[in-house]
Every structure is written in C-alpha cells, then in structure tokens.
mmCIF file of C-alpha atoms and ligand atoms in Angstrom:
data_model
loop_
_atom_site.group_PDB
_atom_site.id
_atom_site.type_symbol
_atom_site.label_atom_id
_atom_site.label_comp_id
_atom_site.label_asym_id
_atom_site.label_seq_id
_atom_site.Cartn_x
_atom_site.Cartn_y
_atom_site.Cartn_z
ATOM 1 C CA MET A 19 -3.162 17.378 -15.664
ATOM 2 C CA ASN A 20 -5.839 16.291 -13.179
ATOM 3 C CA GLU A 21 -4.971 15.660 -9.535
ATOM 4 C CA PRO A 22 -3.295 12.256 -9.276
ATOM 5 C CA GLU A 23 -5.431 9.492 -7.790
ATOM 6 C CA ILE A 24 -4.386 7.934 -4.511
ATOM 7 C CA ILE A 25 -4.172 4.158 -4.733
ATOM 8 C CA PHE A 26 -3.456 1.727 -1.918
ATOM 9 C CA VAL A 27 -1.413 -1.356 -2.728
ATOM 10 C CA VAL A 28 -1.598 -4.052 -0.063
ATOM 11 C CA ALA A 29 -1.364 -7.787 0.460
ATOM 12 C CA MET A 30 -3.434 -9.126 3.325
ATOM 13 C CA GLY A 31 -4.501 -12.446 4.775
ATOM 14 C CA GLU A 32 -8.147 -13.440 5.014
ATOM 15 C CA ASN A 33 -7.930 -12.212 8.645
ATOM 16 C CA ARG A 34 -6.652 -8.760 7.494
ATOM 17 C CA VAL A 35 -3.111 -9.448 8.750
ATOM 18 C CA ILE A 36 -0.480 -7.600 6.706
ATOM 19 C CA GLY A 37 2.643 -8.104 8.836
ATOM 20 C CA ARG A 38 4.299 -9.771 11.785
ATOM 21 C CA ASP A 39 7.474 -8.557 13.533
ATOM 22 C CA ASN A 40 7.929 -6.030 10.712
ATOM 23 C CA VAL A 41 7.907 -8.539 7.851
ATOM 24 C CA MET A 42 5.181 -10.017 5.680
ATOM 25 C CA PRO A 43 4.186 -13.438 7.067
ATOM 26 C CA TRP A 44 4.262 -15.238 3.676
ATOM 27 C CA HIS A 45 6.270 -15.475 0.497
ATOM 28 C CA VAL A 46 4.114 -14.901 -2.525
ATOM 29 C CA ARG A 47 6.254 -13.948 -5.455
ATOM 30 C CA SER A 48 3.254 -13.277 -7.694
ATOM 31 C CA ASP A 49 2.270 -10.503 -5.279
ATOM 32 C CA LEU A 50 5.727 -8.933 -5.414
ATOM 33 C CA LYS A 51 5.489 -8.831 -9.209
ATOM 34 C CA ARG A 52 2.092 -7.199 -8.993
ATOM 35 C CA PHE A 53 3.396 -4.711 -6.429
ATOM 36 C CA LYS A 54 6.179 -3.742 -8.808
ATOM 37 C CA ALA A 55 3.796 -3.312 -11.734
ATOM 38 C CA LEU A 56 1.341 -1.209 -9.711
ATOM 39 C CA THR A 57 3.967 1.088 -8.199
ATOM 40 C CA TRP A 58 6.459 1.456 -11.062
ATOM 41 C CA GLY A 59 7.222 5.057 -11.980
ATOM 42 C CA LYS A 60 5.059 6.467 -9.175
ATOM 43 C CA PRO A 61 5.611 8.304 -5.919
ATOM 44 C CA MET A 62 5.091 5.916 -2.985
ATOM 45 C CA ILE A 63 4.105 6.941 0.540
ATOM 46 C CA MET A 64 5.094 4.638 3.394
ATOM 47 C CA GLY A 65 5.515 4.618 7.150
ATOM 48 C CA ARG A 66 8.990 4.526 8.671
ATOM 49 C CA LYS A 67 8.509 0.902 9.813
ATOM 50 C CA THR A 68 7.537 -0.249 6.333
ATOM 51 C CA PHE A 69 10.540 1.545 4.864
ATOM 52 C CA GLU A 70 12.824 -0.222 7.325
ATOM 53 C CA SER A 71 11.120 -3.525 6.607
ATOM 54 C CA ILE A 72 11.828 -3.113 2.868
ATOM 55 C CA GLY A 73 15.329 -2.032 3.865
ATOM 56 C CA ARG A 74 16.181 0.114 0.849
ATOM 57 C CA VAL A 75 14.845 2.576 -1.682
ATOM 58 C CA LEU A 76 13.193 0.598 -4.463
ATOM 59 C CA PRO A 77 14.353 1.456 -7.989
ATOM 60 C CA GLY A 78 12.069 3.057 -10.565
ATOM 61 C CA ARG A 79 9.877 4.739 -7.955
ATOM 62 C CA GLU A 80 10.177 7.647 -5.500
ATOM 63 C CA SER A 81 9.978 6.821 -1.789
ATOM 64 C CA ILE A 82 8.348 9.203 0.673
ATOM 65 C CA VAL A 83 8.853 8.074 4.268
ATOM 66 C CA VAL A 84 6.682 9.397 7.104
ATOM 67 C CA THR A 85 8.204 9.633 10.583
ATOM 68 C CA THR A 86 7.848 11.794 13.673
ATOM 69 C CA ASP A 87 11.646 11.745 14.110
ATOM 70 C CA PRO A 88 13.070 15.105 12.981
ATOM 71 C CA ALA A 89 16.564 13.605 12.712
ATOM 72 C CA TYR A 90 15.563 10.669 10.494
ATOM 73 C CA ARG A 91 17.549 10.340 7.262
ATOM 74 C CA ALA A 92 17.529 7.719 4.518
ATOM 75 C CA GLU A 93 19.579 8.112 1.382
ATOM 76 C CA GLY A 94 17.468 8.423 -1.734
ATOM 77 C CA ALA A 95 14.166 8.822 0.140
ATOM 78 C CA TYR A 96 12.126 11.943 0.895
ATOM 79 C CA ILE A 97 11.505 12.231 4.636
ATOM 80 C CA VAL A 98 8.342 13.983 5.842
ATOM 81 C CA HIS A 99 6.798 14.469 9.278
ATOM 82 C CA SER A 100 3.079 14.450 8.590
ATOM 83 C CA LEU A 101 0.669 12.776 6.212
ATOM 84 C CA GLU A 102 -0.311 16.148 4.779
ATOM 85 C CA ALA A 103 3.341 16.768 3.897
ATOM 86 C CA ALA A 104 3.555 13.242 2.432
ATOM 87 C CA VAL A 105 0.596 13.808 0.115
ATOM 88 C CA GLU A 106 1.853 17.251 -0.876
ATOM 89 C CA LYS A 107 5.316 15.870 -1.734
ATOM 90 C CA ALA A 108 3.749 12.955 -3.619
ATOM 91 C CA ARG A 109 1.614 15.343 -5.697
ATOM 92 C CA GLU A 110 4.678 17.388 -6.565
ATOM 93 C CA LEU A 111 6.625 14.248 -7.564
ATOM 94 C CA ALA A 112 3.675 12.904 -9.576
ATOM 95 C CA VAL A 113 3.902 15.992 -11.779
ATOM 96 C CA SER A 114 7.623 15.526 -12.470
ATOM 97 C CA LEU A 115 7.191 11.774 -13.003
ATOM 98 C CA HIS A 116 4.123 12.333 -15.248
ATOM 99 C CA SER A 117 2.284 9.886 -13.026
ATOM 100 C CA ASP A 118 -1.482 9.978 -12.665
ATOM 101 C CA GLU A 119 -1.307 7.953 -9.444
ATOM 102 C CA ILE A 120 0.251 8.121 -6.003
ATOM 103 C CA ALA A 121 0.754 4.732 -4.335
ATOM 104 C CA VAL A 122 0.290 4.347 -0.578
ATOM 105 C CA ILE A 123 2.101 1.141 0.357
ATOM 106 C CA GLY A 124 1.594 0.845 4.130
ATOM 107 C CA GLY A 125 1.901 -0.197 6.739
ATOM 108 C CA GLY A 126 -1.142 -0.524 8.927
ATOM 109 C CA GLU A 127 -0.815 2.862 10.631
ATOM 110 C CA ILE A 128 -0.505 4.714 7.341
ATOM 111 C CA PHE A 129 -3.336 2.820 5.639
ATOM 112 C CA ARG A 130 -5.608 3.593 8.598
ATOM 113 C CA GLN A 131 -4.869 7.304 8.604
ATOM 114 C CA LEU A 132 -5.109 7.777 4.818
ATOM 115 C CA LEU A 133 -8.099 5.522 4.147
ATOM 116 C CA ALA A 134 -10.478 8.432 3.645
ATOM 117 C CA GLU A 135 -8.179 9.813 0.915
ATOM 118 C CA ALA A 136 -7.974 6.602 -1.140
ATOM 119 C CA ASP A 137 -9.501 6.524 -4.632
ATOM 120 C CA ARG A 138 -8.817 2.815 -5.217
ATOM 121 C CA ILE A 139 -7.522 -0.103 -3.161
ATOM 122 C CA HIS A 140 -5.598 -2.919 -4.831
ATOM 123 C CA VAL A 141 -5.621 -5.888 -2.480
ATOM 124 C CA THR A 142 -3.809 -9.139 -2.961
ATOM 125 C CA GLU A 143 -5.909 -11.341 -0.718
ATOM 126 C CA ILE A 144 -3.651 -14.133 0.468
ATOM 127 C CA HIS A 145 -5.674 -17.262 1.146
ATOM 128 C CA ALA A 146 -4.201 -17.881 4.591
ATOM 129 C CA ARG A 147 -4.842 -16.668 8.139
ATOM 130 C CA PRO A 148 -1.392 -16.060 9.629
ATOM 131 C CA ASP A 149 -0.748 -14.574 13.067
ATOM 132 C CA GLY A 150 0.324 -10.970 12.880
ATOM 133 C CA ASP A 151 0.610 -7.633 14.622
ATOM 134 C CA ALA A 152 -0.191 -5.278 11.730
ATOM 135 C CA LEU A 153 -3.654 -5.224 10.175
ATOM 136 C CA PHE A 154 -5.362 -3.600 7.237
ATOM 137 C CA PRO A 155 -8.347 -1.500 8.393
ATOM 138 C CA GLU A 156 -11.884 -2.829 7.935
ATOM 139 C CA LEU A 157 -13.601 -1.400 4.846
ATOM 140 C CA ASP A 158 -17.067 -0.121 5.672
ATOM 141 C CA PRO A 159 -19.425 -1.813 3.169
ATOM 142 C CA GLY A 160 -21.448 1.393 3.146
ATOM 143 C CA GLN A 161 -18.422 3.284 1.826
ATOM 144 C CA TRP A 162 -16.552 0.762 -0.327
ATOM 145 C CA MET A 163 -17.510 -1.707 -2.999
ATOM 146 C CA GLU A 164 -15.622 -4.595 -4.494
ATOM 147 C CA GLU A 165 -15.149 -3.713 -8.157
ATOM 148 C CA SER A 166 -13.292 -6.804 -9.354
ATOM 149 C CA ARG A 167 -11.884 -10.100 -8.095
ATOM 150 C CA GLU A 168 -9.544 -12.484 -9.855
ATOM 151 C CA ALA A 169 -8.643 -15.809 -8.183
ATOM 152 C CA HIS A 170 -5.248 -17.445 -8.738
ATOM 153 C CA GLU A 171 -3.758 -20.761 -7.725
ATOM 154 C CA ALA A 172 -0.334 -20.582 -6.090
ATOM 155 C CA ALA A 173 2.314 -20.402 -8.804
ATOM 156 C CA GLU A 174 5.926 -21.417 -8.333
ATOM 157 C CA LYS A 175 7.419 -19.576 -5.307
ATOM 158 C CA ASP A 176 3.981 -18.739 -3.911
ATOM 159 C CA ASP A 177 3.215 -20.096 -0.430
ATOM 160 C CA HIS A 178 -0.540 -19.729 -0.931
ATOM 161 C CA ALA A 179 -3.295 -19.250 -3.460
ATOM 162 C CA PHE A 180 -4.426 -15.622 -3.684
ATOM 163 C CA SER A 181 -6.927 -13.267 -5.303
ATOM 164 C CA PHE A 182 -6.413 -9.831 -6.781
ATOM 165 C CA VAL A 183 -9.277 -7.658 -5.558
ATOM 166 C CA GLN A 184 -10.020 -4.006 -6.281
ATOM 167 C CA TYR A 185 -12.178 -1.787 -4.100
ATOM 168 C CA VAL A 186 -13.468 1.662 -5.011
ATOM 169 C CA PRO A 187 -15.455 4.150 -2.965
ATOM 170 C CA LYS A 188 -19.202 3.874 -3.528
ATOM 171 C CA ALA A 189 -20.443 6.746 -5.664
ATOM 172 C CA SER A 190 -21.513 9.520 -3.312
ATOM 173 C CA ALA A 191 -25.088 9.117 -4.574
ATOM 174 C CA ASP A 192 -25.107 5.545 -3.192
ATOM 175 C CA VAL A 193 -23.908 6.514 0.253
ATOM 176 C CA THR A 194 -26.767 6.854 2.692
HETATM 177 N N1 NAP B 17 1.330 -6.849 3.416
HETATM 178 C C1 NAP B 17 1.538 -5.620 2.961
HETATM 179 O O1 NAP B 17 1.100 -5.244 1.874
HETATM 180 C C2 NAP B 17 2.347 -4.686 3.788
HETATM 181 C C3 NAP B 17 2.645 -3.405 3.309
HETATM 182 C C4 NAP B 17 3.392 -2.556 4.132
HETATM 183 C C5 NAP B 17 3.795 -2.983 5.382
HETATM 184 N N2 NAP B 17 3.457 -4.229 5.808
HETATM 185 C C6 NAP B 17 3.801 -4.675 7.157
HETATM 186 O O2 NAP B 17 3.203 -3.773 8.075
HETATM 187 C C7 NAP B 17 4.017 -3.677 9.224
HETATM 188 C C8 NAP B 17 4.379 -2.198 9.453
HETATM 189 O O3 NAP B 17 3.177 -1.475 9.668
HETATM 190 P P1 NAP B 17 2.979 -0.556 10.959
HETATM 191 O O4 NAP B 17 1.562 -0.146 11.019
HETATM 192 O O5 NAP B 17 3.574 -1.282 12.122
HETATM 193 O O6 NAP B 17 3.957 0.654 10.660
HETATM 194 P P2 NAP B 17 4.030 1.730 9.449
HETATM 195 O O7 NAP B 17 2.654 2.238 9.155
HETATM 196 O O8 NAP B 17 4.822 1.176 8.328
HETATM 197 O O9 NAP B 17 4.942 2.852 10.108
HETATM 198 C C9 NAP B 17 4.541 3.446 11.307
HETATM 199 C C10 NAP B 17 5.458 4.607 11.587
HETATM 200 O O10 NAP B 17 5.177 5.662 10.663
HETATM 201 C C11 NAP B 17 5.324 6.909 11.310
HETATM 202 N N3 NAP B 17 4.020 7.591 11.329
HETATM 203 C C12 NAP B 17 2.787 7.034 11.331
HETATM 204 N N4 NAP B 17 1.829 7.979 11.289
HETATM 205 C C13 NAP B 17 2.480 9.172 11.269
HETATM 206 C C14 NAP B 17 2.051 10.525 11.225
HETATM 207 N N5 NAP B 17 0.745 10.846 11.170
HETATM 208 N N6 NAP B 17 2.986 11.498 11.228
HETATM 209 C C15 NAP B 17 4.313 11.192 11.260
HETATM 210 N N7 NAP B 17 4.780 9.926 11.292
HETATM 211 C C16 NAP B 17 3.882 8.925 11.296
HETATM 212 C C17 NAP B 17 5.834 6.619 12.705
HETATM 213 O O11 NAP B 17 7.239 6.569 12.588
HETATM 214 P P3 NAP B 17 8.241 6.961 13.822
HETATM 215 O O12 NAP B 17 8.036 5.874 14.838
HETATM 216 O O13 NAP B 17 9.584 6.946 13.186
HETATM 217 O O14 NAP B 17 7.800 8.310 14.277
HETATM 218 C C18 NAP B 17 5.263 5.235 12.956
HETATM 219 O O15 NAP B 17 5.962 4.503 13.953
HETATM 220 C C19 NAP B 17 5.224 -4.557 8.955
HETATM 221 O O16 NAP B 17 4.972 -5.828 9.521
HETATM 222 C C20 NAP B 17 5.264 -4.660 7.452
HETATM 223 O O17 NAP B 17 5.884 -5.856 7.027
HETATM 224 C C21 NAP B 17 2.750 -5.080 5.032
#
C-alpha cells in the first residue's frame, strides 16, 4: 500500500476563524455530517484543546491527541507528545484500518504546524465572519490552488449558508 495521504478537515468563517473559547462559533449540521463522512474509518490527529472541545473519542475513527503534558491520559485515545510521533502513529493505524488517508482535524495550532505535510485540504467555508480566537492559517496562493467549490444554502439546522472547498498543493512544476 502507498503512504496514506494527509488530509485536513476544517470549517472556517470567511475571516478564517475556526473557534472561539474552545468551541466552534456556529451550528452547521451539514458540516458535521460532512466531517463524519470525511473522517470515518480513519486515524485522526488533533491537538489537546480540540480533543477537549469535542469532549470524547468519536466512534468509527481512531483519535490521536497531541499534548506536551507527559501525564495526559484519555480513555480510548492515543496520546503523543510531538507531531512527528502523531504522524508515525497515524501511519501505523492507517495500515491496520486499511485507510488510505490520515485526517488532521485541528485546531489552529496543529493545522499551522502540519500545513506543509498536507496533501489535500477540505474546507467548509461558513458564510459568516464571527469573532474568534483560533484561526486557520493563510494558504499561500503560490503553494495552494482551489480545486473545487460547491455552494450550499443553509439547510435545516444550519445557521449559515456554506461552501465545500478543496485545496491541493500546486504541482511542484508550477511553483516558482
Ligand atoms: N472549525 C473547525 O473545523 C475546528 C476544528 C478543530 C478545532 N476547532 C477550534 O479550534 C480551537 C482549538 O484550537 P487551538 O489552536 O486553540 O488548539 P489545538 O491546536 O486544538 O491544541 C493545542 C494544544 O495541542 C498541543 N500541541 C500543539 N502543538 C504541539 C506540539 N508540537 N507538540 C506537542 N503538543 C502540541 C498543546 O497541548 P498542551 O497544552 O496540552 O501541551 C497545545 O496547547 C477551538 O476553539 C476549537 O473549537 C475548530
């Protein structure tokens, strides 16, 4: 099997906000469904704050939690103390899960540090500009291109309209 690809799965406002006070500043059920579909059966890498924000290990996926705290424990999750260890554990789990992808699910600190490793970014762009204290990093247009965009009106239980957008790294030949 080839090396699994590293995908990012994120919902962000038009102002790049992804969180406020350790929660997402909107309720968009359509995004939660998409999150489930994109992460199902895969190893997921997340920061300790994101794990605590979710509040539990999500079923049908393996959770790898990154923290600097050597005493940190969470039942059902793999705890690691560096991003290198997180990616190594995720690769190992991808083999046993027969998954060809590893999902990085945030938050801001983790997205920023792993951006150079990402093979694909799945963004749910929430059409709102909420206040927040966690941001998704800027994507350098010289490095990343928008591959697809699909606009959606707010469905039932969605606070806002949104778009599903995918970014991929520009082919190395295109990078100046
Ligand atoms: N909208 C979305 O799609 C989405 C997705 C995920 C999260 N969020 C939001 O984002 C916010 C959380 O993001 P955040 O940036 O504040 O936190 P985070 O990235 O979830 O977690 C940060 C924590 O991860 C650990 N960490 C980070 N880099 C590390 C490294 N290199 N080695 C070891 N440990 C490391 C540290 O834990 P210790 O402090 O324990 O050492 C750090 O405090 C919340 O508001 C959440 O709701 C939104």
